[in-house]
């Protein structure tokens, strides 16, 4: 059984987290032994809250299904209009988390409208509800991950890629030549990343413990320290 520092029982069962299997949010066989940004955030938050937890690393579609079906309790992901309605907003993790569009050299990119006539790689189940997906003049190439999207632009098979600044920058850092060949970069959206939980599944004491732990770690700079361990250069976005 997990306990708060006050000694009050919080929950007899571990909090079940679910994390998307995109790098660098979750990593396996990392040469530096890192587990992944979100995995580290979940571990630090649960430890500070004195709550036992599990964390399943799954494709994004499974993460959403498990939260909806009650197989998972919480996750750390971007705050969106749909997530505000669907989940309990427990605590802010990062104030700024940019979604960017990166074009190859030679393509002027001042707005999303400049992508008309070009091929844009987007991971499945991302950008849902975005006008980009509904524009018939933008050729959308659905991929399985940011890694696949970046591999496609690196090979010249698409003209631009979309995703979070952190994920795109991380994947370019693994390629020979890095971001060589990258042209204009558009900050498409600026969002916050939150700890979010399925409604009605966890006792209020557990939610309070998670919220207080997250607030303390964020204000103390711990989450920023975790982020820095996954960033080795300036963000792709300016």
PDB file of N, CA, C and O in Angstrom, residues 23-24 27 30-32 34 102 146-147 150-151 153-154 161 164-180 182 228-236:
ATOM      1  N   UNK A  23      10.102   7.888 -29.481  1.00  0.00           N
ATOM      2  CA  UNK A  23      11.342   8.436 -28.926  1.00  0.00           C
ATOM      3  C   UNK A  23      11.301   9.961 -29.063  1.00  0.00           C
ATOM      4  O   UNK A  23      10.754  10.475 -30.051  1.00  0.00           O
ATOM      5  N   UNK A  24      11.856  10.697 -28.106  1.00  0.00           N
ATOM      6  CA  UNK A  24      12.533  10.214 -26.901  1.00  0.00           C
ATOM      7  C   UNK A  24      11.633  10.155 -25.674  1.00  0.00           C
ATOM      8  O   UNK A  24      12.124  10.206 -24.550  1.00  0.00           O
ATOM      9  N   UNK A  27      12.302   5.142 -24.335  1.00  0.00           N
ATOM     10  CA  UNK A  27      13.452   4.603 -25.046  1.00  0.00           C
ATOM     11  C   UNK A  27      13.765   3.198 -24.552  1.00  0.00           C
ATOM     12  O   UNK A  27      13.531   2.864 -23.381  1.00  0.00           O
ATOM     13  N   UNK A  30      18.919   2.439 -24.968  1.00  0.00           N
ATOM     14  CA  UNK A  30      19.626   3.699 -25.158  1.00  0.00           C
ATOM     15  C   UNK A  30      21.072   3.555 -24.686  1.00  0.00           C
ATOM     16  O   UNK A  30      21.334   2.980 -23.620  1.00  0.00           O
ATOM     17  N   UNK A  31      22.014   4.061 -25.483  1.00  0.00           N
ATOM     18  CA  UNK A  31      23.432   3.903 -25.151  1.00  0.00           C
ATOM     19  C   UNK A  31      23.802   4.580 -23.843  1.00  0.00           C
ATOM     20  O   UNK A  31      24.765   4.181 -23.176  1.00  0.00           O
ATOM     21  N   UNK A  32      23.044   5.611 -23.464  1.00  0.00           N
ATOM     22  CA  UNK A  32      23.318   6.316 -22.211  1.00  0.00           C
ATOM     23  C   UNK A  32      22.465   5.798 -21.053  1.00  0.00           C
ATOM     24  O   UNK A  32      22.515   6.346 -19.958  1.00  0.00           O
ATOM     25  N   UNK A  34      19.251   5.919 -20.776  1.00  0.00           N
ATOM     26  CA  UNK A  34      18.059   6.714 -20.509  1.00  0.00           C
ATOM     27  C   UNK A  34      16.802   5.914 -20.816  1.00  0.00           C
ATOM     28  O   UNK A  34      16.778   5.119 -21.747  1.00  0.00           O
ATOM     29  N   UNK A 102       8.777  21.036 -40.376  1.00  0.00           N
ATOM     30  CA  UNK A 102      10.138  21.211 -40.891  1.00  0.00           C
ATOM     31  C   UNK A 102      10.136  20.869 -42.374  1.00  0.00           C
ATOM     32  O   UNK A 102       9.738  19.758 -42.754  1.00  0.00           O
ATOM     33  N   UNK A 146       7.546   9.461 -35.680  1.00  0.00           N
ATOM     34  CA  UNK A 146       8.389  10.582 -36.079  1.00  0.00           C
ATOM     35  C   UNK A 146       9.680  10.065 -36.708  1.00  0.00           C
ATOM     36  O   UNK A 146      10.192  10.645 -37.667  1.00  0.00           O
ATOM     37  N   UNK A 147      10.193   8.971 -36.189  1.00  0.00           N
ATOM     38  CA  UNK A 147      11.424   8.394 -36.745  1.00  0.00           C
ATOM     39  C   UNK A 147      11.242   8.058 -38.217  1.00  0.00           C
ATOM     40  O   UNK A 147      12.116   8.344 -39.049  1.00  0.00           O
ATOM     41  N   UNK A 150      11.027  11.376 -40.287  1.00  0.00           N
ATOM     42  CA  UNK A 150      12.338  11.995 -40.482  1.00  0.00           C
ATOM     43  C   UNK A 150      13.173  11.187 -41.480  1.00  0.00           C
ATOM     44  O   UNK A 150      13.895  11.762 -42.310  1.00  0.00           O
ATOM     45  N   UNK A 151      13.065   9.862 -41.434  1.00  0.00           N
ATOM     46  CA  UNK A 151      13.795   9.032 -42.402  1.00  0.00           C
ATOM     47  C   UNK A 151      13.325   9.313 -43.820  1.00  0.00           C
ATOM     48  O   UNK A 151      14.128   9.330 -44.759  1.00  0.00           O
ATOM     49  N   UNK A 153      12.022  12.231 -45.030  1.00  0.00           N
ATOM     50  CA  UNK A 153      12.504  13.523 -45.534  1.00  0.00           C
ATOM     51  C   UNK A 153      14.011  13.452 -45.767  1.00  0.00           C
ATOM     52  O   UNK A 153      14.534  14.066 -46.707  1.00  0.00           O
ATOM     53  N   UNK A 154      14.702  12.697 -44.947  1.00  0.00           N
ATOM     54  CA  UNK A 154      16.149  12.543 -45.114  1.00  0.00           C
ATOM     55  C   UNK A 154      16.458  11.847 -46.440  1.00  0.00           C
ATOM     56  O   UNK A 154      17.464  12.151 -47.085  1.00  0.00           O
ATOM     57  N   UNK A 161       8.019  17.456 -42.704  1.00  0.00           N
ATOM     58  CA  UNK A 161       7.553  16.574 -41.625  1.00  0.00           C
ATOM     59  C   UNK A 161       6.944  17.436 -40.527  1.00  0.00           C
ATOM     60  O   UNK A 161       7.331  18.593 -40.328  1.00  0.00           O
ATOM     61  N   UNK A 164       6.357  17.124 -32.785  1.00  0.00           N
ATOM     62  CA  UNK A 164       6.889  17.999 -31.741  1.00  0.00           C
ATOM     63  C   UNK A 164       8.343  18.329 -32.032  1.00  0.00           C
ATOM     64  O   UNK A 164       9.086  17.521 -32.598  1.00  0.00           O
ATOM     65  N   UNK A 165       8.730  19.519 -31.636  1.00  0.00           N
ATOM     66  CA  UNK A 165      10.096  19.983 -31.824  1.00  0.00           C
ATOM     67  C   UNK A 165      11.102  19.008 -31.221  1.00  0.00           C
ATOM     68  O   UNK A 165      12.108  18.658 -31.839  1.00  0.00           O
ATOM     69  N   UNK A 166      10.810  18.522 -30.023  1.00  0.00           N
ATOM     70  CA  UNK A 166      11.722  17.616 -29.331  1.00  0.00           C
ATOM     71  C   UNK A 166      11.906  16.318 -30.105  1.00  0.00           C
ATOM     72  O   UNK A 166      13.038  15.869 -30.317  1.00  0.00           O
ATOM     73  N   UNK A 167      10.820  15.715 -30.558  1.00  0.00           N
ATOM     74  CA  UNK A 167      10.910  14.429 -31.254  1.00  0.00           C
ATOM     75  C   UNK A 167      11.657  14.553 -32.573  1.00  0.00           C
ATOM     76  O   UNK A 167      12.508  13.721 -32.898  1.00  0.00           O
ATOM     77  N   UNK A 168      11.336  15.592 -33.336  1.00  0.00           N
ATOM     78  CA  UNK A 168      11.995  15.768 -34.626  1.00  0.00           C
ATOM     79  C   UNK A 168      13.489  16.029 -34.439  1.00  0.00           C
ATOM     80  O   UNK A 168      14.331  15.445 -35.130  1.00  0.00           O
ATOM     81  N   UNK A 169      13.813  16.896 -33.489  1.00  0.00           N
ATOM     82  CA  UNK A 169      15.221  17.203 -33.244  1.00  0.00           C
ATOM     83  C   UNK A 169      15.986  15.963 -32.783  1.00  0.00           C
ATOM     84  O   UNK A 169      17.132  15.722 -33.202  1.00  0.00           O
ATOM     85  N   UNK A 170      15.366  15.167 -31.935  1.00  0.00           N
ATOM     86  CA  UNK A 170      16.008  13.952 -31.452  1.00  0.00           C
ATOM     87  C   UNK A 170      16.285  12.990 -32.605  1.00  0.00           C
ATOM     88  O   UNK A 170      17.391  12.434 -32.712  1.00  0.00           O
ATOM     89  N   UNK A 171      15.312  12.797 -33.484  1.00  0.00           N
ATOM     90  CA  UNK A 171      15.492  11.845 -34.580  1.00  0.00           C
ATOM     91  C   UNK A 171      16.543  12.327 -35.574  1.00  0.00           C
ATOM     92  O   UNK A 171      17.329  11.522 -36.089  1.00  0.00           O
ATOM     93  N   UNK A 172      16.596  13.624 -35.851  1.00  0.00           N
ATOM     94  CA  UNK A 172      17.641  14.144 -36.732  1.00  0.00           C
ATOM     95  C   UNK A 172      19.026  13.934 -36.115  1.00  0.00           C
ATOM     96  O   UNK A 172      20.001  13.693 -36.833  1.00  0.00           O
ATOM     97  N   UNK A 173      19.100  14.018 -34.791  1.00  0.00           N
ATOM     98  CA  UNK A 173      20.407  13.880 -34.127  1.00  0.00           C
ATOM     99  C   UNK A 173      20.974  12.474 -34.284  1.00  0.00           C
ATOM    100  O   UNK A 173      22.182  12.271 -34.145  1.00  0.00           O
ATOM    101  N   UNK A 174      20.136  11.494 -34.595  1.00  0.00           N
ATOM    102  CA  UNK A 174      20.591  10.120 -34.757  1.00  0.00           C
ATOM    103  C   UNK A 174      21.067   9.811 -36.172  1.00  0.00           C
ATOM    104  O   UNK A 174      21.663   8.765 -36.408  1.00  0.00           O
ATOM    105  N   UNK A 175      20.793  10.722 -37.119  1.00  0.00           N
ATOM    106  CA  UNK A 175      21.142  10.486 -38.511  1.00  0.00           C
ATOM    107  C   UNK A 175      22.537  11.016 -38.836  1.00  0.00           C
ATOM    108  O   UNK A 175      22.977  12.024 -38.275  1.00  0.00           O
ATOM    109  N   UNK A 176      23.204  10.353 -39.737  1.00  0.00           N
ATOM    110  CA  UNK A 176      24.487  10.862 -40.215  1.00  0.00           C
ATOM    111  C   UNK A 176      24.238  12.176 -40.953  1.00  0.00           C
ATOM    112  O   UNK A 176      23.398  12.256 -41.835  1.00  0.00           O
ATOM    113  N   UNK A 177      24.914  13.200 -40.553  1.00  0.00           N
ATOM    114  CA  UNK A 177      24.701  14.514 -41.131  1.00  0.00           C
ATOM    115  C   UNK A 177      23.682  15.339 -40.365  1.00  0.00           C
ATOM    116  O   UNK A 177      23.487  16.518 -40.675  1.00  0.00           O
ATOM    117  N   UNK A 178      23.034  14.730 -39.389  1.00  0.00           N
ATOM    118  CA  UNK A 178      22.093  15.471 -38.555  1.00  0.00           C
ATOM    119  C   UNK A 178      20.986  16.101 -39.374  1.00  0.00           C
ATOM    120  O   UNK A 178      20.358  15.455 -40.209  1.00  0.00           O
ATOM    121  N   UNK A 179      20.760  17.406 -39.136  1.00  0.00           N
ATOM    122  CA  UNK A 179      19.672  18.129 -39.801  1.00  0.00           C
ATOM    123  C   UNK A 179      20.120  18.776 -41.108  1.00  0.00           C
ATOM    124  O   UNK A 179      19.481  19.713 -41.590  1.00  0.00           O
ATOM    125  N   UNK A 180      21.192  18.264 -41.686  1.00  0.00           N
ATOM    126  CA  UNK A 180      21.654  18.792 -42.970  1.00  0.00           C
ATOM    127  C   UNK A 180      20.544  18.644 -44.009  1.00  0.00           C
ATOM    128  O   UNK A 180      19.916  17.594 -44.126  1.00  0.00           O
ATOM    129  N   UNK A 182      17.842  20.542 -43.979  1.00  0.00           N
ATOM    130  CA  UNK A 182      16.620  21.130 -43.427  1.00  0.00           C
ATOM    131  C   UNK A 182      16.541  22.596 -43.821  1.00  0.00           C
ATOM    132  O   UNK A 182      17.537  23.327 -43.776  1.00  0.00           O
ATOM    133  N   UNK A 228      16.522  18.592 -20.132  1.00  0.00           N
ATOM    134  CA  UNK A 228      17.888  18.872 -20.594  1.00  0.00           C
ATOM    135  C   UNK A 228      18.678  17.596 -20.846  1.00  0.00           C
ATOM    136  O   UNK A 228      19.604  17.590 -21.667  1.00  0.00           O
ATOM    137  N   UNK A 229      18.340  16.534 -20.158  1.00  0.00           N
ATOM    138  CA  UNK A 229      19.071  15.283 -20.373  1.00  0.00           C
ATOM    139  C   UNK A 229      18.753  14.659 -21.724  1.00  0.00           C
ATOM    140  O   UNK A 229      19.449  13.722 -22.158  1.00  0.00           O
ATOM    141  N   UNK A 230      17.719  15.158 -22.393  1.00  0.00           N
ATOM    142  CA  UNK A 230      17.353  14.660 -23.715  1.00  0.00           C
ATOM    143  C   UNK A 230      17.574  15.673 -24.813  1.00  0.00           C
ATOM    144  O   UNK A 230      17.270  15.404 -25.986  1.00  0.00           O
ATOM    145  N   UNK A 231      18.100  16.830 -24.479  1.00  0.00           N
ATOM    146  CA  UNK A 231      18.347  17.872 -25.477  1.00  0.00           C
ATOM    147  C   UNK A 231      19.820  18.243 -25.414  1.00  0.00           C
ATOM    148  O   UNK A 231      20.325  18.644 -24.377  1.00  0.00           O
ATOM    149  N   UNK A 232      20.465  18.146 -26.549  1.00  0.00           N
ATOM    150  CA  UNK A 232      21.902  18.388 -26.598  1.00  0.00           C
ATOM    151  C   UNK A 232      22.260  19.560 -27.481  1.00  0.00           C
ATOM    152  O   UNK A 232      23.413  19.845 -27.705  1.00  0.00           O
ATOM    153  N   UNK A 233      21.218  20.240 -28.005  1.00  0.00           N
ATOM    154  CA  UNK A 233      21.456  21.402 -28.853  1.00  0.00           C
ATOM    155  C   UNK A 233      20.257  22.307 -28.740  1.00  0.00           C
ATOM    156  O   UNK A 233      19.293  22.010 -28.055  1.00  0.00           O
ATOM    157  N   UNK A 234      20.299  23.440 -29.421  1.00  0.00           N
ATOM    158  CA  UNK A 234      19.166  24.336 -29.425  1.00  0.00           C
ATOM    159  C   UNK A 234      17.989  23.688 -30.141  1.00  0.00           C
ATOM    160  O   UNK A 234      18.172  22.871 -31.035  1.00  0.00           O
ATOM    161  N   UNK A 235      16.759  24.028 -29.757  1.00  0.00           N
ATOM    162  CA  UNK A 235      15.598  23.468 -30.437  1.00  0.00           C
ATOM    163  C   UNK A 235      15.633  23.753 -31.925  1.00  0.00           C
ATOM    164  O   UNK A 235      16.232  24.735 -32.352  1.00  0.00           O
ATOM    165  N   UNK A 236      14.975  22.880 -32.693  1.00  0.00           N
ATOM    166  CA  UNK A 236      14.864  23.124 -34.126  1.00  0.00           C
ATOM    167  C   UNK A 236      14.125  24.440 -34.350  1.00  0.00           C
ATOM    168  O   UNK A 236      14.468  25.236 -35.203  1.00  0.00           O
TER     169      UNK A 236
END
